Coordinates of C-alpha atoms and ligand atoms in Angstrom, one line a residue:
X19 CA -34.6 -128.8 73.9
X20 CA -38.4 -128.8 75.0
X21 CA -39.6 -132.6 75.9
X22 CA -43.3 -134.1 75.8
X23 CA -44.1 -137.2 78.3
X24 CA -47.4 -138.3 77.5
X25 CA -49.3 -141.2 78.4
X26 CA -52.7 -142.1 80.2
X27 CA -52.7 -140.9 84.4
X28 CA -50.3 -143.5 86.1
X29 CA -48.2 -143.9 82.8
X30 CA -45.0 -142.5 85.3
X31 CA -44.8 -139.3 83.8
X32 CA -44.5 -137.2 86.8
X33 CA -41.7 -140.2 87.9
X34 CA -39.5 -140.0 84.8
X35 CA -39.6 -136.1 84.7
X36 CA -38.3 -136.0 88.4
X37 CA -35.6 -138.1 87.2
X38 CA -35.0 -136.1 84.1
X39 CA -35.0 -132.6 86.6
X40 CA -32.2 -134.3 88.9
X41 CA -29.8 -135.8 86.4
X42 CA -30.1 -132.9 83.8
X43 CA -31.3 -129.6 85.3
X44 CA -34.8 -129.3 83.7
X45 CA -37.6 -128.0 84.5
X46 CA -41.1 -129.9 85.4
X47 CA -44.1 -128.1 83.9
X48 CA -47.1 -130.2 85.5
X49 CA -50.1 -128.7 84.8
X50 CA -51.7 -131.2 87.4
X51 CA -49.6 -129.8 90.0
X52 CA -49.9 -126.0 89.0
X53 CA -53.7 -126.6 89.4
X54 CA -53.4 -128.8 92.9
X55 CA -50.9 -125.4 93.9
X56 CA -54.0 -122.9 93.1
X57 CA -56.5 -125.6 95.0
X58 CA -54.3 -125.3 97.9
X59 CA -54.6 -121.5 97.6
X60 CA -57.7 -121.7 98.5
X61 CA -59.1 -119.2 95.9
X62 CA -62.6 -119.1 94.3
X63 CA -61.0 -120.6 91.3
X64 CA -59.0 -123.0 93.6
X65 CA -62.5 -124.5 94.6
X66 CA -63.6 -125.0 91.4
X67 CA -61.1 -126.6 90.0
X68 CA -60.8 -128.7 93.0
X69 CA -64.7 -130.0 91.9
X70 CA -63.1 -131.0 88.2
X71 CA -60.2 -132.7 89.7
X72 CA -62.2 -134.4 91.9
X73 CA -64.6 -135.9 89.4
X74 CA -61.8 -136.7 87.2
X75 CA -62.9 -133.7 84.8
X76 CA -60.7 -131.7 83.0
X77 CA -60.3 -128.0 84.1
X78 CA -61.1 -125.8 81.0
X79 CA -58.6 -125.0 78.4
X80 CA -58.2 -121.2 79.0
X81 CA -57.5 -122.2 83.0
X82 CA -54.5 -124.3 81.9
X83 CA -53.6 -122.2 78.6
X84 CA -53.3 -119.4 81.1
X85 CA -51.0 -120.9 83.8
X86 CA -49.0 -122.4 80.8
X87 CA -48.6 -119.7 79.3
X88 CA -47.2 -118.3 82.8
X89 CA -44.6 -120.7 82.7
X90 CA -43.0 -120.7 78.9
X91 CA -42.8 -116.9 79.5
X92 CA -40.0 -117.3 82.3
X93 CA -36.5 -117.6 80.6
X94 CA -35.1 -119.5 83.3
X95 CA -36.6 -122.0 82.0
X96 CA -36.1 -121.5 78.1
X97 CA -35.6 -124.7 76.0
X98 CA -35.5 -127.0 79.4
X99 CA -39.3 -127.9 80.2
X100 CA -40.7 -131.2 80.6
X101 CA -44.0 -131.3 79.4
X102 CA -46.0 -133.6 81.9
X103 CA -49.8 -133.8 81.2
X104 CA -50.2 -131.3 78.9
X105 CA -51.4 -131.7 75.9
X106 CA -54.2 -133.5 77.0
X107 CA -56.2 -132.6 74.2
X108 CA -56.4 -131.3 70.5
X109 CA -56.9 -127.9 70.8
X110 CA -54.1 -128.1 73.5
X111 CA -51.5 -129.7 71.4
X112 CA -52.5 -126.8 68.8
X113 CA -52.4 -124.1 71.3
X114 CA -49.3 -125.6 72.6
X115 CA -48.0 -125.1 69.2
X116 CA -48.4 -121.3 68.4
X117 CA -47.4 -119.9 71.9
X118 CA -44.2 -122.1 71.2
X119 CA -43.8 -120.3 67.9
X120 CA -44.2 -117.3 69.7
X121 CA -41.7 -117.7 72.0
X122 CA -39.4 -119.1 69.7
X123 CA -38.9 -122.9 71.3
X124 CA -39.1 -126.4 70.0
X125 CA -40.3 -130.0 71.2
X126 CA -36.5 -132.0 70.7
X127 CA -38.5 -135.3 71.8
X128 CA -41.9 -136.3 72.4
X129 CA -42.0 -139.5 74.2
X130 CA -45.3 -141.9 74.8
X131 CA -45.5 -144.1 78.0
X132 CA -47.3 -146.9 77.4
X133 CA -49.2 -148.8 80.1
X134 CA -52.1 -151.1 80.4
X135 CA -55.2 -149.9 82.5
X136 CA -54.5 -152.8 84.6
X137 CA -51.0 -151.2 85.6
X138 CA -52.5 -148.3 86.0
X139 CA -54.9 -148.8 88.4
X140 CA -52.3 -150.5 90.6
X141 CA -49.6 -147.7 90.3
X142 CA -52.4 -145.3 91.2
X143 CA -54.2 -146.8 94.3
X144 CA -51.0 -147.1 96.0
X145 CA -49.3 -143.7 94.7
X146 CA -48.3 -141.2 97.5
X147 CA -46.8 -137.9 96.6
X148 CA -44.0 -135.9 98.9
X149 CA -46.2 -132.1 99.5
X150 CA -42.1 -131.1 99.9
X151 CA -40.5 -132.5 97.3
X152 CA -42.9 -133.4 95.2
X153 CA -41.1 -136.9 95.2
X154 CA -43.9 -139.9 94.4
X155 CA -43.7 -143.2 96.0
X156 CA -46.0 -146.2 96.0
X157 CA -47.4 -147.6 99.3
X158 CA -47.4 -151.2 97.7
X159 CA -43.7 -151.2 95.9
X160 CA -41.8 -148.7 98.0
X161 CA -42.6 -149.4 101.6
X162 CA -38.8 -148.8 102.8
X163 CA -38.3 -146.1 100.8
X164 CA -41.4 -144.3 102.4
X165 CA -40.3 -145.4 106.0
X166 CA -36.7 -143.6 105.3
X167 CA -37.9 -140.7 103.0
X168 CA -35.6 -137.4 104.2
X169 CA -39.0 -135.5 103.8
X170 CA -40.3 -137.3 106.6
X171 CA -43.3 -140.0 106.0
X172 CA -45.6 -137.4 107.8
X173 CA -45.9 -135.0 104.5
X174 CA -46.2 -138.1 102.0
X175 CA -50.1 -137.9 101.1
X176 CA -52.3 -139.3 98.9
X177 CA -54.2 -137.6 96.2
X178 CA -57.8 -137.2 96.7
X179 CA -58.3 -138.5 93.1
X180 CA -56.6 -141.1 93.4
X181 CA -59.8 -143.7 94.1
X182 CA -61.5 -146.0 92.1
X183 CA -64.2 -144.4 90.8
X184 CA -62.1 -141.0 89.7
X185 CA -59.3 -143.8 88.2
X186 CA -61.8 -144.7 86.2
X187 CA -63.5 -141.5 85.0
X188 CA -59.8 -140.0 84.4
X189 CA -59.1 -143.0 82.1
X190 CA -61.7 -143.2 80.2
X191 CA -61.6 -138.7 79.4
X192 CA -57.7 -140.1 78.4
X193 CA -59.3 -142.6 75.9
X194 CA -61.8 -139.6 74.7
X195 CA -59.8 -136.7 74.4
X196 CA -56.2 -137.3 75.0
X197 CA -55.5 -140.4 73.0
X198 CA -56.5 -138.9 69.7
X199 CA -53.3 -136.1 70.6
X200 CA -51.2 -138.6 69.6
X201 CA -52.2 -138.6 66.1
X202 CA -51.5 -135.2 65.9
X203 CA -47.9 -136.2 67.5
X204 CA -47.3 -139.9 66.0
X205 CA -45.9 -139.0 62.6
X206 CA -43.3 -136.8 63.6
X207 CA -40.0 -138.2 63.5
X208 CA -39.0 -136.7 66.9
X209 CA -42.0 -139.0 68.6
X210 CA -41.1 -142.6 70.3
X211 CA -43.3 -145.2 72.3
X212 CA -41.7 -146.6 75.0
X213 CA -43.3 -149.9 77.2
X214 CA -43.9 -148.3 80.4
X215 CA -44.8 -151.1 82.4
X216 CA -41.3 -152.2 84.0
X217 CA -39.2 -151.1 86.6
X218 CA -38.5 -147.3 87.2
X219 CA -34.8 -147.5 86.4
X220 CA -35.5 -149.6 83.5
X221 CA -37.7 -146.8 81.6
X222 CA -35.5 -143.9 82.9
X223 CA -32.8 -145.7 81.0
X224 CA -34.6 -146.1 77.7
X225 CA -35.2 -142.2 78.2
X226 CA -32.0 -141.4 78.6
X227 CA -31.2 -143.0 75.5
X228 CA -33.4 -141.3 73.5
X229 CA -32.4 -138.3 74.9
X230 CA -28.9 -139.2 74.1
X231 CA -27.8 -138.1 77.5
Ligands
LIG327 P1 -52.3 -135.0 86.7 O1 -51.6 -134.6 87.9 O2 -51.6 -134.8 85.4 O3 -52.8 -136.5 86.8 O4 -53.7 -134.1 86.6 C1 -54.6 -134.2 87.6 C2 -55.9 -133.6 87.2 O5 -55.7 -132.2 86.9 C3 -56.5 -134.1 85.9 O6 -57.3 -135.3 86.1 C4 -57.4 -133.0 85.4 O7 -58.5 -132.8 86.2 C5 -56.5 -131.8 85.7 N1 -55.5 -131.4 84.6 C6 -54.2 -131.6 84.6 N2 -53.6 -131.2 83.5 C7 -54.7 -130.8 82.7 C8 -54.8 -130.3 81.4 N3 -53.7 -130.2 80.6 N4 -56.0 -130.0 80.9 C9 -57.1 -130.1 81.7 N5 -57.1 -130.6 82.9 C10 -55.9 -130.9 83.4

């Protein structure tokens, strides 16, 4: 069964789907970190995309379809992705649709975590993300954590969106084009909201129990 985490940037969707990976064996389909991998490549397309992220912009539907599309067609992963940041829009939540017709796979859940831009802002300014493991802490909430990470605190590095000014821009595209997704989700009976404002543990539970794991 296919899962959707959606929610505006700093929701905890990367977060919960780590947890969701360890316990259960899935697979984490972030299109934000597929696009940071090609940046890091260093390609021509690299640096452009590394322009949109930058600014807070989204990278253009046929990048992301494309790399998407990369990913649903490798079995290993059949029926165990974690959706995490995609849809972000309309036409993605309708393309998302057919190529999962094509291949034959559902959504089980699709699961909205809810957060006030408030939150958001905090989470964000103080997130710092494992380049080895991927794992995210949060310089504010986590500081022993960071000091003892098995990583090693050298490779724990901030995003270079992650400032004011691109917090802000990234919201307010979620408001424009991602928010409306969820009327296109809403009225399915496989789609929950969940208060994503507490403690980590606390929302991983209430996943797991829609899950029913
Ligand atoms: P994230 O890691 O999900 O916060 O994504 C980081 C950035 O990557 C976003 O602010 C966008 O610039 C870009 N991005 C990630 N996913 C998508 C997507 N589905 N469509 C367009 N741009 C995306």
């Amino acid at each position: 069964m296919n899962i959707i985490l959606f929610g505006p940037p700093g929701a905890g969707k990367g977060t919960q789907a780590q947890s969701i990976v360890k316990k259960h064996n899935y697979f984490q389909l972030s299109t934000g970190n597929l696009l940071r991998d090609e940046v890091k490549s260093k390609s021509d397309l690299g640096t452009d995309i590394e322009k949109l992220i930058s600014n807070g912009k989204f990278v253009s539907d046929e990048i992301v379809n494309t790399l998407l599309r990369q990913s649903l067609t490798n079995l290993k992963y059949r029926d165990r992705i974690i959706f995490d940041g995609y849809p972000r829009n309309v036409e993605q939540a309708a393309n998302l649709d057919v190529i999962l017709k094509e291949f034959k796979q559902t959504i089980g859940h699709i699961i909205l975590l809810n957060v006030s831009r408030d939150t958001i802002e905090k989470r964000i300014m103080g997130r710092m993300t494992c380049e080895k493991c991927n794992m995210t802490l949060n310089e504010y909430f986590n500081k022993d954590q960071i000091e003892l990470h098995p990583c090693g605190v050298e490779h724990l590095k901030k995003r270079e969106d992650d400032n004011l000014d691109t917090v802000i821009s990234r919201y307010d595209t979620y408001m424009l084009s991602t928010k409306p997704v969820l009327d296109f989700y809403s009225k399915n009976s496989n789609f929950t909201e969940i208060d994503g404002a507490g403690e980590i543990d606390q929302i991983t539970n209430k996943i797991n129990e829609i899950l029913k794991v």
